Amino acid sequence: MLEIKDLHASIDGKEILKGINLSVKPGEVHAIMGPNGSGKSTLSKILAGHPSYEVDSGSVSYEVNFKNEDLLELEAHERAQKGIFLAFQYPIELPGVSNFEFLKTSFNEICKSQGVDELDDEAFDKFVREKMKIVEMRDEFLHRPVNQGFSGGEKKRNEILQMAVLNPHLSILDETDSGLDIDALRVISEGVNKLKKSSNAIILITHYQRLLDYIKPDYVHVLSGGQIIRTGDSSLAKELEDKGYDWIVS
Amino acid sequence: MKTEEFLEQIKSYIPADQLGSFLSQSEALPMPNRKLESWKYFPTKFLNFEKQEQSTTLDLAKELNRLKAPGMDVLVTRNGQVQTDLSTDKVKLKELSASDFQLESMETKLDVLSVYSEGQKLELVMQDSKALQIIHFIDSDKSFFNFKLNVDEAVELEIYENFVAVDKVQAHFVSEIELKKEAKLKYYSQSELSSSAQVYTHSSIGLSEAALYKSVVSDTDPGKFRRKTKVNLNGERAHADMKAFYLLNEAAIVNHKIDVNHNVPNATSEQLYKGILDGESKAIFDGMVYVAKQAMGTDSQQLNKSMLFADSAEVITRPQLEIYADDVACAHGATLGGFNRDEVFYFQSRAIPEEVALRMLAVGYAEEIFQEVENKEIHKDFLDQFLDRFSQYKVDIHEL
Ligand SMILES: Nc1ncnc2c1ncn2[C@@H]1O[C@H](COP(=O)(O)OP(=O)(O)OP(=O)(O)O)[C@@H](O)[C@H]1O
Ligand SMILES: [Mg+2]
């Protein structure tokens, strides 16, 4: 469903991604690990379409509904409408915009783009409350401004609520586990597992093996210096946990 | 304008038997002019007292129907005269004379002019009412209106003051409000001014011990509005909480001239003034917080935030502090910005197009002020008026 070929990208003239190759098929879970500053968040934002990053060369093709799209040609909101979802490492606070309004608008924009009827306030309220159960989120969060004053862990939970509402085709979770307490990690991982389907795929960016105990990856990649320098199965994550990155980043 | 010329022009607005008193009271006072600190940024060229022909007439019944807030008593004025037939009778009106106003604290000839003019001078006696909407219709050349209000001990009142003005008018308002011990006043105000309408308000609010003054103001039209507000914190634990929003385009000018005087220990005040500017509009935030020597334990916050949609729009922001006491907590500041790229991207990553995102962010920006309106009907008025006007704005990420 996702085919990244020799992707080079930069910001403000500084090259960050230096030839990424990655292939993701429906139903798969890919974990991306790697040292701080290696380009993991950059890759995720480029896939989601952040306009500040420059793609210098390479290609990304994305298959949805049996149709191949040149992902790099689409605007960020079009990618989201076609099922790409990024859970941010640092979710943004939106003062004055309520979580409910944000989620509803988001959901309805996707409905609109797919030619499906939009939900009114009442119907959406019912719908979203079901989804909140999946991440065990209290009702009060619905009418607070998006992420404003949320604790680190609450913000991450809110990201997964959005994922549950939008039901994405390809989810990229950027360090969703960072900042979660032990119980929250379990709840959210179980939530993600419930949302997993054979037709969908997940890319998990993480520093910790812990998360991968809950959400089993099919592949583990090590991103370092803007390149994927090693790919293995879940045992690679365990090895990294024991030995760190030094032994592969030579 | 020359002083002689000004005096000559304004004579026609002062009853003959008041002229002498006006001249002696105002003798020592200056005309509004750029050299005065308080008039430095507002173009005084608009203050012209020549007679002007007026063509637009407001349909009061229709306008009233549109503006009337449910559940509130209403006092309607037109060009400085109360319209008793359109007002509810719960609020008693007591005639005052010019000398009932605080003439000694007036700063220019203009302030004094209003109370000596032919405009009404009234005390609003709100024994039987807890919530009053005051609607000022302005559709004739020059007009003046003056009122006083006392809020008795531990009484809680709500006032909603609307200004509706057509083109080529100029209106002046003087108001004096006294809050007794533990009194509470929630004051809301909204304006609808046509492009060449000018409205000038001179309000002073005095707070006794543990009194609360809370104001939320919204100006969204292209006219010119100078709101001068003086708050005197005269009792300990008094609190003034002032919020305002402006949405300006064309050649609009909104000038908030604010003086908050902490005259006693342990009083608190807060000002948050925000706005969005487009076209050739201009916002002037000129706020002074004065903390007297004896006012230890003062806590005062003052912040002005603006967003520019066009390089041709202008913001003049002067948050100022003058502190003579020790042991006070005062913060003031100003920010100027556009929309934030990462905020917009967050929306886009959730399938929401940029244009929709920017509109939602702008509403959120205004809501930070509007949410302070506790009355749901008035809150809706503020928001609806904002949305209506804002729908005509072109939004983009304006890089400063
Ligand atoms: N706007 C920017 N301007 C300059 N450099 C940037 C910018 N954004 C990212 N970078 C740089 O790009 C590199 C990769 O950053 P990125 O956030 O992708 O790392 P990461 O792998 O996600 O790290 P972490 O594990 O700490 O989250 C870093 O060196 C970072 O400083
Ligand atoms: Mg990162």
XYZ file of C-alpha atoms and ligand atoms in Angstrom:
682
model
C 0.000 0.000 0.000
C 2.977 2.286 0.569
C 6.098 2.256 -1.510
C 8.871 4.701 -0.637
C 11.754 4.753 -3.091
C 15.079 6.491 -2.549
C 13.493 9.428 -0.759
C 15.703 12.448 -0.176
C 14.320 15.410 1.717
C 15.516 18.572 3.382
C 14.419 21.546 5.436
C 15.907 25.017 5.088
C 18.507 23.584 2.744
C 19.629 20.952 5.249
C 19.337 17.386 3.993
C 17.640 15.176 6.584
C 16.469 12.113 4.670
C 19.186 10.591 2.546
C 17.628 7.813 0.515
C 14.802 6.047 2.327
C 13.363 2.830 0.940
C 10.359 1.244 2.595
C 7.545 -0.979 1.469
C 4.409 -1.499 3.540
C 1.627 -3.942 2.692
C -1.946 -4.090 4.020
C -2.218 -5.730 7.423
C 1.412 -5.120 8.315
C 2.883 -3.390 11.319
C 6.274 -1.752 10.818
C 8.327 -0.383 13.671
C 10.880 2.325 13.033
C 13.510 2.863 15.686
C 16.643 4.935 15.673
C 18.708 7.519 17.521
C 17.421 11.019 18.302
C 17.629 13.334 15.349
C 17.934 10.559 12.796
C 14.919 11.715 10.789
C 12.012 9.589 12.044
C 9.610 12.489 12.687
C 10.764 14.140 9.498
C 9.794 11.049 7.534
C 6.404 10.921 9.216
C 5.658 14.583 8.512
C 6.733 14.253 4.914
C 4.367 11.320 4.471
C 1.580 13.408 6.008
C 2.414 16.324 3.717
C 3.941 19.038 5.886
C 4.664 21.896 3.464
C 7.860 23.066 5.166
C 9.846 20.026 4.040
C 11.338 19.864 0.584
C 11.379 16.525 -1.191
C 14.545 16.609 -3.298
C 14.221 13.280 -5.045
C 12.637 9.866 -4.842
C 9.017 8.783 -4.893
C 6.210 7.665 -2.636
C 3.323 5.740 -4.071
C 0.260 4.945 -2.039
C -2.447 2.495 -2.917
C -5.966 3.049 -1.690
C -9.187 1.540 -3.049
C -7.218 -0.307 -5.721
C -5.875 2.950 -7.019
C -2.258 4.053 -7.013
C -1.656 7.637 -5.940
C 1.517 9.668 -6.165
C 1.404 10.697 -2.524
C 3.802 13.594 -2.976
C 1.410 15.241 -5.415
C -1.383 15.467 -2.837
C -1.932 18.221 -0.323
C -1.854 17.290 3.338
C -5.636 17.370 3.793
C -6.147 15.274 0.661
C -3.792 12.632 2.015
C -5.769 12.559 5.245
C -8.995 12.279 3.282
C -7.484 9.269 1.538
C -6.738 7.570 4.830
C -3.260 8.677 5.909
C -3.097 9.456 9.607
C -0.214 10.814 11.641
C -0.284 10.699 15.422
C 2.102 13.500 16.295
C 5.093 13.134 18.572
C 4.216 16.589 19.872
C 0.476 17.172 19.406
C -0.396 20.813 18.777
C -2.599 22.838 21.123
C -5.472 24.693 19.471
C -6.765 27.355 21.848
C -10.412 28.193 21.321
C -11.121 25.168 19.095
C -13.049 22.507 20.974
C -12.094 18.886 20.644
C -15.649 18.074 19.612
C -15.735 20.682 16.841
C -12.314 19.615 15.622
C -13.139 15.913 15.512
C -16.523 16.504 13.930
C -15.152 18.778 11.218
C -12.377 16.327 10.536
C -14.758 13.377 10.343
C -17.192 15.248 8.120
C -14.474 16.434 5.747
C -13.610 12.785 5.175
C -17.279 11.894 4.682
C -17.607 14.738 2.201
C -14.550 13.677 0.226
C -15.902 10.145 0.006
C -19.396 11.218 -0.929
C -20.887 9.868 2.293
C -23.507 11.720 4.365
C -22.073 13.931 7.087
C -23.103 13.496 10.724
C -24.928 16.204 12.626
C -23.952 17.177 16.173
C -26.195 14.686 17.836
C -25.213 11.736 15.697
C -21.559 12.589 15.934
C -21.775 12.955 19.689
C -23.063 9.405 19.949
C -20.455 8.135 17.539
C -17.520 9.822 19.257
C -18.532 8.674 22.717
C -18.276 5.072 21.535
C -14.783 5.779 20.259
C -13.781 7.413 23.522
C -14.451 4.122 25.255
C -11.784 2.457 23.156
C -9.127 4.762 24.606
C -10.876 5.082 27.999
C -11.134 8.837 27.737
C -13.403 10.838 29.994
C -16.259 12.863 28.481
C -14.982 16.204 29.773
C -12.173 16.137 27.215
C -14.692 16.442 24.415
C -15.535 20.053 25.102
C -12.135 21.311 26.086
C -9.952 23.119 23.535
C -7.874 20.659 21.526
C -4.903 19.550 23.637
C -4.820 22.817 25.557
C -3.764 22.153 29.097
C -3.777 18.398 28.437
C -1.005 16.474 30.149
C 1.576 14.799 27.936
C -0.162 11.456 28.251
C -3.617 12.927 27.670
C -2.440 14.477 24.430
C -1.222 11.101 23.206
C -4.515 9.514 24.160
C -6.312 12.251 22.240
C -4.264 11.413 19.144
C -5.426 7.810 19.301
C -9.004 8.981 19.798
C -8.648 10.867 16.526
C -7.311 7.720 14.921
C -10.313 5.786 16.205
C -12.707 8.398 14.828
C -11.064 8.678 11.420
C -10.469 4.963 10.886
C -7.352 5.461 8.731
C -5.948 3.213 6.075
C -2.333 3.908 6.985
C -1.488 5.117 10.481
C 1.868 6.540 11.429
C 2.251 6.725 15.191
C 5.207 8.896 16.113
C 6.344 8.010 19.631
C 2.795 7.646 20.862
C 4.174 5.606 23.758
C 6.484 8.341 25.050
C 5.034 10.032 28.084
C 2.396 7.373 28.763
C 2.209 5.741 32.159
C 2.189 1.945 32.367
C -1.598 1.606 32.454
C -2.123 4.163 29.718
C 0.379 2.370 27.525
C -1.615 -0.838 27.901
C -4.974 0.850 27.263
C -3.760 2.693 24.217
C -1.931 -0.289 22.770
C -5.040 -2.392 23.178
C -6.977 0.424 21.525
C -4.621 0.426 18.572
C -4.883 -3.345 18.321
C -8.667 -3.071 18.162
C -8.371 -0.631 15.303
C -6.010 -2.893 13.378
C -7.465 -4.631 10.348
C -6.130 -6.811 7.608
C -6.733 -4.009 5.126
C -4.930 -1.356 7.165
C -1.309 -0.823 8.038
C 0.553 0.830 10.886
C 3.974 2.399 11.114
C 5.105 2.700 14.722
C 7.925 5.028 15.569
C 9.276 4.232 19.003
C 12.345 4.176 21.179
C 11.134 1.371 23.391
C 10.695 -2.353 23.023
C 7.894 -2.127 25.649
C 5.333 -0.902 23.095
C 6.227 -3.733 20.744
C 5.276 -6.276 23.410
C 1.734 -5.008 22.993
C 1.636 -4.256 19.289
C 3.584 -6.942 17.491
C 5.560 -5.598 14.544
C 6.137 -7.645 11.420
C 9.260 -5.638 10.668
C 11.631 -3.506 12.677
C 13.698 -0.882 10.859
C 16.564 1.153 12.179
C 16.688 4.686 10.826
C 19.987 6.437 11.313
C 21.497 9.466 9.621
C 18.532 9.732 7.286
C 18.703 6.156 6.017
C 17.270 2.808 6.985
C 20.428 0.959 7.881
C 18.930 -2.307 9.068
C 15.666 -4.223 8.871
C 14.750 -7.272 10.888
C 11.894 -8.913 12.743
C 10.761 -8.195 16.282
C 13.888 -9.761 17.720
C 15.872 -6.804 16.350
C 14.041 -4.494 18.765
C 15.034 -6.710 21.680
C 18.606 -6.732 20.525
C 18.600 -2.923 20.308
C 17.162 -2.677 23.781
C 20.105 -4.705 25.117
C 22.890 -3.308 23.051
C 21.905 0.193 21.954
C 22.639 1.510 18.467
C 26.431 1.660 18.506
C 26.952 -1.806 17.137
C 25.020 -1.080 13.928
C 25.716 2.616 13.512
C 29.355 2.312 12.673
C -8.804 72.434 14.653
C -8.222 75.811 16.295
C -9.713 76.295 19.729
C -11.695 79.394 18.708
C -13.071 77.590 15.706
C -14.013 74.603 17.890
C -15.721 76.809 20.471
C -17.611 78.585 17.748
C -18.843 75.321 16.225
C -19.859 73.618 19.448
C -21.957 76.524 20.682
C -24.844 75.248 18.661
C -24.866 72.035 20.742
C -24.982 73.751 24.130
C -28.183 75.242 25.522
C -27.805 79.007 25.986
C -28.172 78.836 29.771
C -25.334 76.295 29.978
C -22.836 78.091 27.813
C -21.364 80.236 30.558
C -20.805 77.268 32.865
C -19.325 75.261 30.044
C -16.863 77.996 29.171
C -15.703 78.463 32.734
C -15.464 74.730 33.452
C -13.557 74.000 30.291
C -11.400 77.072 30.246
C -8.307 75.442 31.661
C -8.734 72.239 29.661
C -7.092 71.575 26.308
C -8.749 70.540 23.087
C -8.069 66.941 22.142
C -4.828 67.105 20.186
C -1.874 64.978 19.273
C 0.354 66.501 21.884
C -1.834 65.094 24.624
C -0.705 61.667 25.757
C -4.273 60.365 25.699
C -4.985 61.560 22.141
C -1.609 60.816 20.647
C -2.673 57.998 18.358
C -6.236 58.772 17.418
C -6.485 61.078 14.411
C -8.195 64.154 15.824
C -8.943 65.374 12.299
C -12.213 63.454 12.536
C -13.370 65.617 15.416
C -15.132 68.183 13.338
C -18.181 69.940 14.708
C -19.466 71.428 11.515
C -23.058 70.572 10.751
C -23.451 67.721 8.304
C -26.392 66.646 6.210
C -27.786 63.298 7.211
C -29.552 60.995 4.793
C -29.836 57.559 6.383
C -32.546 57.034 8.965
C -32.743 53.955 11.146
C -35.971 52.004 11.420
C -35.936 51.755 15.198
C -38.659 49.168 15.656
C -36.990 46.856 13.196
C -33.514 47.410 14.593
C -34.723 46.903 18.109
C -36.350 43.658 17.170
C -33.065 42.463 15.765
C -30.911 43.562 18.668
C -33.062 42.934 21.686
C -31.535 40.417 24.095
C -34.157 38.148 25.682
C -34.659 38.453 29.403
C -33.254 41.953 29.778
C -34.940 45.262 30.377
C -34.215 47.730 27.656
C -33.428 51.414 27.462
C -33.368 52.862 23.969
C -31.774 56.158 23.091
C -31.769 57.910 19.773
C -29.264 60.655 19.194
C -28.914 61.280 22.889
C -32.615 61.192 23.826
C -34.293 58.306 25.607
C -37.113 56.722 23.615
C -39.565 55.943 26.384
C -42.045 54.241 24.071
C -39.391 51.696 23.106
C -37.976 51.236 26.598
C -39.214 49.095 29.467
C -40.322 51.043 32.539
C -38.553 49.002 35.228
C -35.544 51.254 35.168
C -36.270 54.659 36.667
C -34.597 57.671 35.144
C -33.547 60.614 37.244
C -32.631 63.919 35.606
C -29.162 65.177 36.467
C -27.298 68.373 35.796
C -23.772 68.794 34.488
C -22.394 69.427 37.938
C -23.472 65.951 39.055
C -20.669 64.540 36.925
C -17.015 64.338 37.949
C -15.984 67.495 36.165
C -12.714 67.712 38.067
C -11.361 64.522 36.531
C -12.207 65.425 32.951
C -9.240 65.895 30.713
C -10.298 67.816 27.639
C -12.892 70.317 26.529
C -14.566 67.480 24.694
C -15.341 65.480 27.853
C -16.913 68.552 29.419
C -18.832 69.378 26.265
C -20.869 66.191 26.457
C -22.276 66.878 29.926
C -23.111 70.523 29.092
C -24.628 69.671 25.744
C -28.283 69.298 24.874
C -27.854 65.524 25.298
C -29.663 63.956 28.237
C -28.045 63.539 31.647
C -29.615 60.766 33.617
C -29.136 58.564 36.569
C -30.297 55.014 35.918
C -31.998 53.700 39.019
C -32.106 49.940 38.795
C -33.972 49.001 41.929
C -36.363 46.689 40.125
C -34.098 45.390 37.419
C -31.036 43.174 37.438
C -30.283 43.177 33.750
C -30.471 46.106 31.388
C -29.743 46.423 27.720
C -28.974 49.962 26.617
C -29.252 50.461 22.889
C -27.986 53.676 21.371
C -29.211 54.474 17.882
C -27.301 57.218 16.184
C -28.643 58.558 12.915
C -28.280 62.277 13.153
C -25.271 64.516 12.843
C -23.908 65.105 16.375
C -25.266 63.682 19.571
C -24.449 63.425 23.257
C -25.693 61.222 26.055
C -24.619 60.990 29.672
C -25.542 58.605 32.426
C -24.643 57.600 35.938
C -25.280 54.324 37.661
C -24.780 53.232 41.231
C -24.645 49.573 42.034
C -25.570 49.174 45.676
C -23.832 47.031 48.228
C -23.757 43.337 47.319
C -26.060 43.880 44.332
C -25.265 42.118 41.082
C -26.189 43.763 37.779
C -25.749 43.037 34.124
C -25.545 45.779 31.498
C -25.403 45.226 27.755
C -24.701 48.382 25.798
C -25.103 48.466 22.021
C -24.085 51.221 19.663
C -25.620 51.403 16.200
C -24.490 54.306 14.054
C -25.025 55.201 10.399
C -22.617 57.101 8.187
C -21.507 60.666 8.850
C -22.513 60.836 12.489
C -20.534 61.627 15.561
C -21.713 60.644 19.021
C -20.282 61.216 22.468
C -21.118 59.359 25.621
C -20.099 60.009 29.175
C -20.868 57.407 31.803
C -19.975 57.130 35.454
C -20.500 53.938 37.363
C -19.964 53.398 41.062
C -19.791 49.929 42.534
C -20.391 49.820 46.240
C -18.948 47.228 48.595
C -19.221 43.699 47.142
C -21.277 44.936 44.216
C -20.878 43.141 40.919
C -21.328 44.514 37.441
C -21.067 42.474 34.303
C -20.780 44.875 31.434
C -21.016 43.797 27.803
C -20.828 46.046 24.800
C -21.081 45.629 21.074
C -21.021 48.101 18.247
C -22.193 48.356 14.657
C -20.715 51.448 13.100
C -20.849 52.395 9.432
C -17.599 53.421 7.789
C -17.765 57.116 8.499
C -19.521 56.912 11.850
C -17.611 58.027 14.910
C -18.390 57.137 18.476
C -16.522 58.368 21.518
C -17.163 56.988 24.981
C -15.733 58.281 28.202
C -16.500 55.828 30.953
C -15.314 55.816 34.484
C -15.910 53.022 36.914
C -15.201 53.232 40.613
C -14.918 50.093 42.726
C -15.283 49.877 46.490
C -14.123 47.051 48.694
C -14.485 43.583 47.154
C -16.466 44.930 44.217
C -16.217 43.200 40.862
C -16.298 44.811 37.443
C -16.194 42.488 34.493
C -16.398 43.782 30.951
C -16.411 42.134 27.541
C -16.461 44.371 24.496
C -16.711 43.475 20.828
C -16.240 45.887 17.932
C -16.455 44.430 14.456
C -17.404 47.139 12.037
C -15.529 49.596 9.855
C -16.365 52.780 11.770
C -14.281 54.742 14.227
C -14.656 54.052 17.889
C -12.661 55.550 20.697
C -13.414 53.843 23.970
C -11.886 55.559 26.921
C -12.251 53.655 30.146
C -11.015 54.715 33.506
C -11.190 52.250 36.347
C -10.509 53.337 39.897
C -9.880 50.545 42.338
C -10.738 52.284 45.582
C -11.390 49.329 47.870
C -9.295 46.354 48.868
C -10.013 43.058 47.118
C -11.793 44.864 44.332
C -11.283 43.212 40.961
C -11.559 44.582 37.439
C -11.564 42.049 34.618
C -11.615 43.668 31.200
C -11.703 41.835 27.891
C -12.207 43.096 24.373
C -12.123 41.922 20.789
C -11.893 43.900 17.576
C -12.346 42.703 14.012
C -11.443 45.569 11.739
C -11.331 46.182 8.021
C -11.447 49.069 5.549
C -10.485 52.265 7.365
C -11.808 51.238 10.760
C -10.179 52.599 13.864
C -10.688 51.244 17.326
C -8.871 52.999 20.104
C -8.964 51.512 23.566
C -7.680 54.112 25.950
C -7.580 52.494 29.359
C -6.509 53.754 32.723
C -6.605 51.347 35.595
C -5.708 53.002 38.872
C -4.778 50.855 41.817
C -5.341 53.345 44.609
C -5.468 50.921 47.539
C -3.670 47.715 48.589
C -4.651 44.223 47.489
C -6.867 44.977 44.528
C -6.476 43.063 41.285
C -7.014 43.812 37.623
C -6.770 42.011 34.346
C -6.931 43.231 30.768
C -6.937 41.053 27.681
C -7.522 42.912 24.423
C -7.344 41.009 21.151
C -8.157 41.552 17.549
C -7.828 40.808 13.864
C -7.081 43.580 11.388
C -7.457 43.732 7.631
C -7.525 46.455 4.989
C -6.289 49.836 6.124
C -7.663 49.467 9.592
C -5.973 50.549 12.748
C -6.156 49.348 16.320
C -4.786 51.415 19.137
C -4.340 49.785 22.481
C -3.225 52.455 24.878
C -3.409 51.042 28.342
C -1.985 52.396 31.556
C -1.890 50.592 34.859
C -1.065 52.924 37.686
C -0.135 51.506 41.082
C -0.105 54.080 43.870
C 2.516 54.066 46.596
C 0.144 52.627 49.173
C -1.197 49.915 46.828
C 0.903 47.011 48.083
C -0.246 43.554 47.116
C -1.584 44.736 43.754
C -1.873 42.068 41.096
C -2.328 43.340 37.577
C -2.112 41.674 34.184
C -2.332 43.452 30.895
C -2.033 41.875 27.472
C -2.773 42.981 23.936
C -2.675 40.490 21.061
C -3.334 41.257 17.441
C -3.312 39.398 14.183
C -2.675 41.227 10.928
C -4.212 40.033 7.671
C -2.746 42.828 5.581
C 0.441 44.846 5.627
C -1.636 47.976 5.195
C -3.336 47.442 8.551
C -1.723 48.914 11.608
C -1.531 48.126 15.298
C -0.301 50.579 17.845
C 0.073 48.904 21.173
C 1.195 50.618 24.340
C 0.766 48.510 27.443
C 2.172 50.683 30.208
C 2.852 50.348 33.896
C 3.543 53.003 36.437
C 4.346 51.457 39.789
C 5.052 53.349 42.983
C 4.383 50.522 45.441
C 6.555 47.623 46.560
C 5.432 44.039 46.651
C 3.236 44.022 43.578
C 2.777 41.493 40.794
C 2.327 43.230 37.478
C 2.752 41.796 34.013
C 2.135 43.432 30.713
C 2.828 42.650 27.131
C 1.805 42.635 23.530
C 2.030 40.192 20.667
C 1.540 40.560 16.969
C 1.211 37.556 14.744
C -0.417 35.712 11.934
C -1.538 32.112 11.856
C 0.903 29.429 12.825
C 2.016 26.948 10.133
C 2.134 23.988 12.497
C -1.354 24.691 13.811
C -2.721 24.773 10.288
C -0.858 21.581 9.424
C -2.432 19.858 12.394
C -5.857 20.572 10.896
C -4.745 19.494 7.442
C -3.384 16.243 8.784
C -6.929 15.651 10.009
C -8.413 16.136 6.535
C -9.428 19.749 7.118
C -8.466 22.098 4.244
C -6.400 25.189 5.002
C -9.215 27.676 4.424
C -11.509 25.878 6.877
C -8.654 25.547 9.345
C -7.876 29.245 9.251
C -11.514 30.128 9.846
C -11.742 27.753 12.779
C -8.540 29.184 14.229
C -9.853 32.725 13.863
C -13.070 31.807 15.618
C -11.000 30.200 18.350
C -8.938 33.364 18.580
C -12.074 35.429 19.127
C -13.657 32.854 21.409
C -10.895 33.363 23.927
C -12.611 36.700 24.548
C -16.234 35.824 23.791
C -16.232 32.827 26.128
C -15.954 35.326 28.963
C -19.520 36.434 28.285
C -21.571 34.562 30.844
C -24.928 35.448 29.320
C -25.594 32.841 26.605
C -27.742 35.124 24.441
C -25.141 37.853 24.426
C -22.396 35.357 23.776
C -24.330 34.210 20.743
C -24.726 37.817 19.561
C -20.999 38.353 19.755
C -20.178 35.136 17.970
C -22.844 35.544 15.269
C -21.770 39.074 14.503
C -18.157 37.955 14.307
C -18.997 35.051 11.967
C -21.162 37.252 9.775
C -18.477 39.908 9.340
C -15.612 37.446 9.171
C -17.207 35.517 6.313
C -16.322 38.508 4.123
C -12.640 38.374 5.016
C -10.155 36.631 2.789
C -8.005 34.415 4.956
C -4.542 33.106 4.279
C -1.404 32.485 6.270
C -0.108 36.008 6.354
C 3.635 35.909 6.959
C 4.735 39.047 8.760
N 12.612 22.996 10.997
C 13.826 22.470 11.107
N 14.912 23.250 10.910
C 16.156 22.736 11.023
N 16.413 21.452 11.332
C 15.371 20.645 11.529
C 14.036 21.093 11.424
N 13.201 20.069 11.683
C 14.006 19.005 11.931
N 15.304 19.349 11.844
C 16.465 18.485 12.086
O 16.281 17.295 11.406
C 16.864 16.224 12.109
C 15.854 15.098 12.223
O 14.809 15.491 13.111
P 13.624 14.503 13.478
O 12.681 15.275 14.299
O 13.116 13.910 12.233
O 14.359 13.422 14.360
P 13.769 12.140 15.089
O 14.430 10.977 14.493
O 12.310 12.172 15.063
O 14.328 12.369 16.561
P 13.659 12.030 18.010
O 13.946 10.600 18.259
O 14.431 12.899 18.942
O 12.221 12.355 17.942
C 17.309 16.777 13.442
O 18.687 16.991 13.419
C 16.578 18.083 13.538
O 17.297 19.027 14.282
Mg 10.861 12.418 16.473
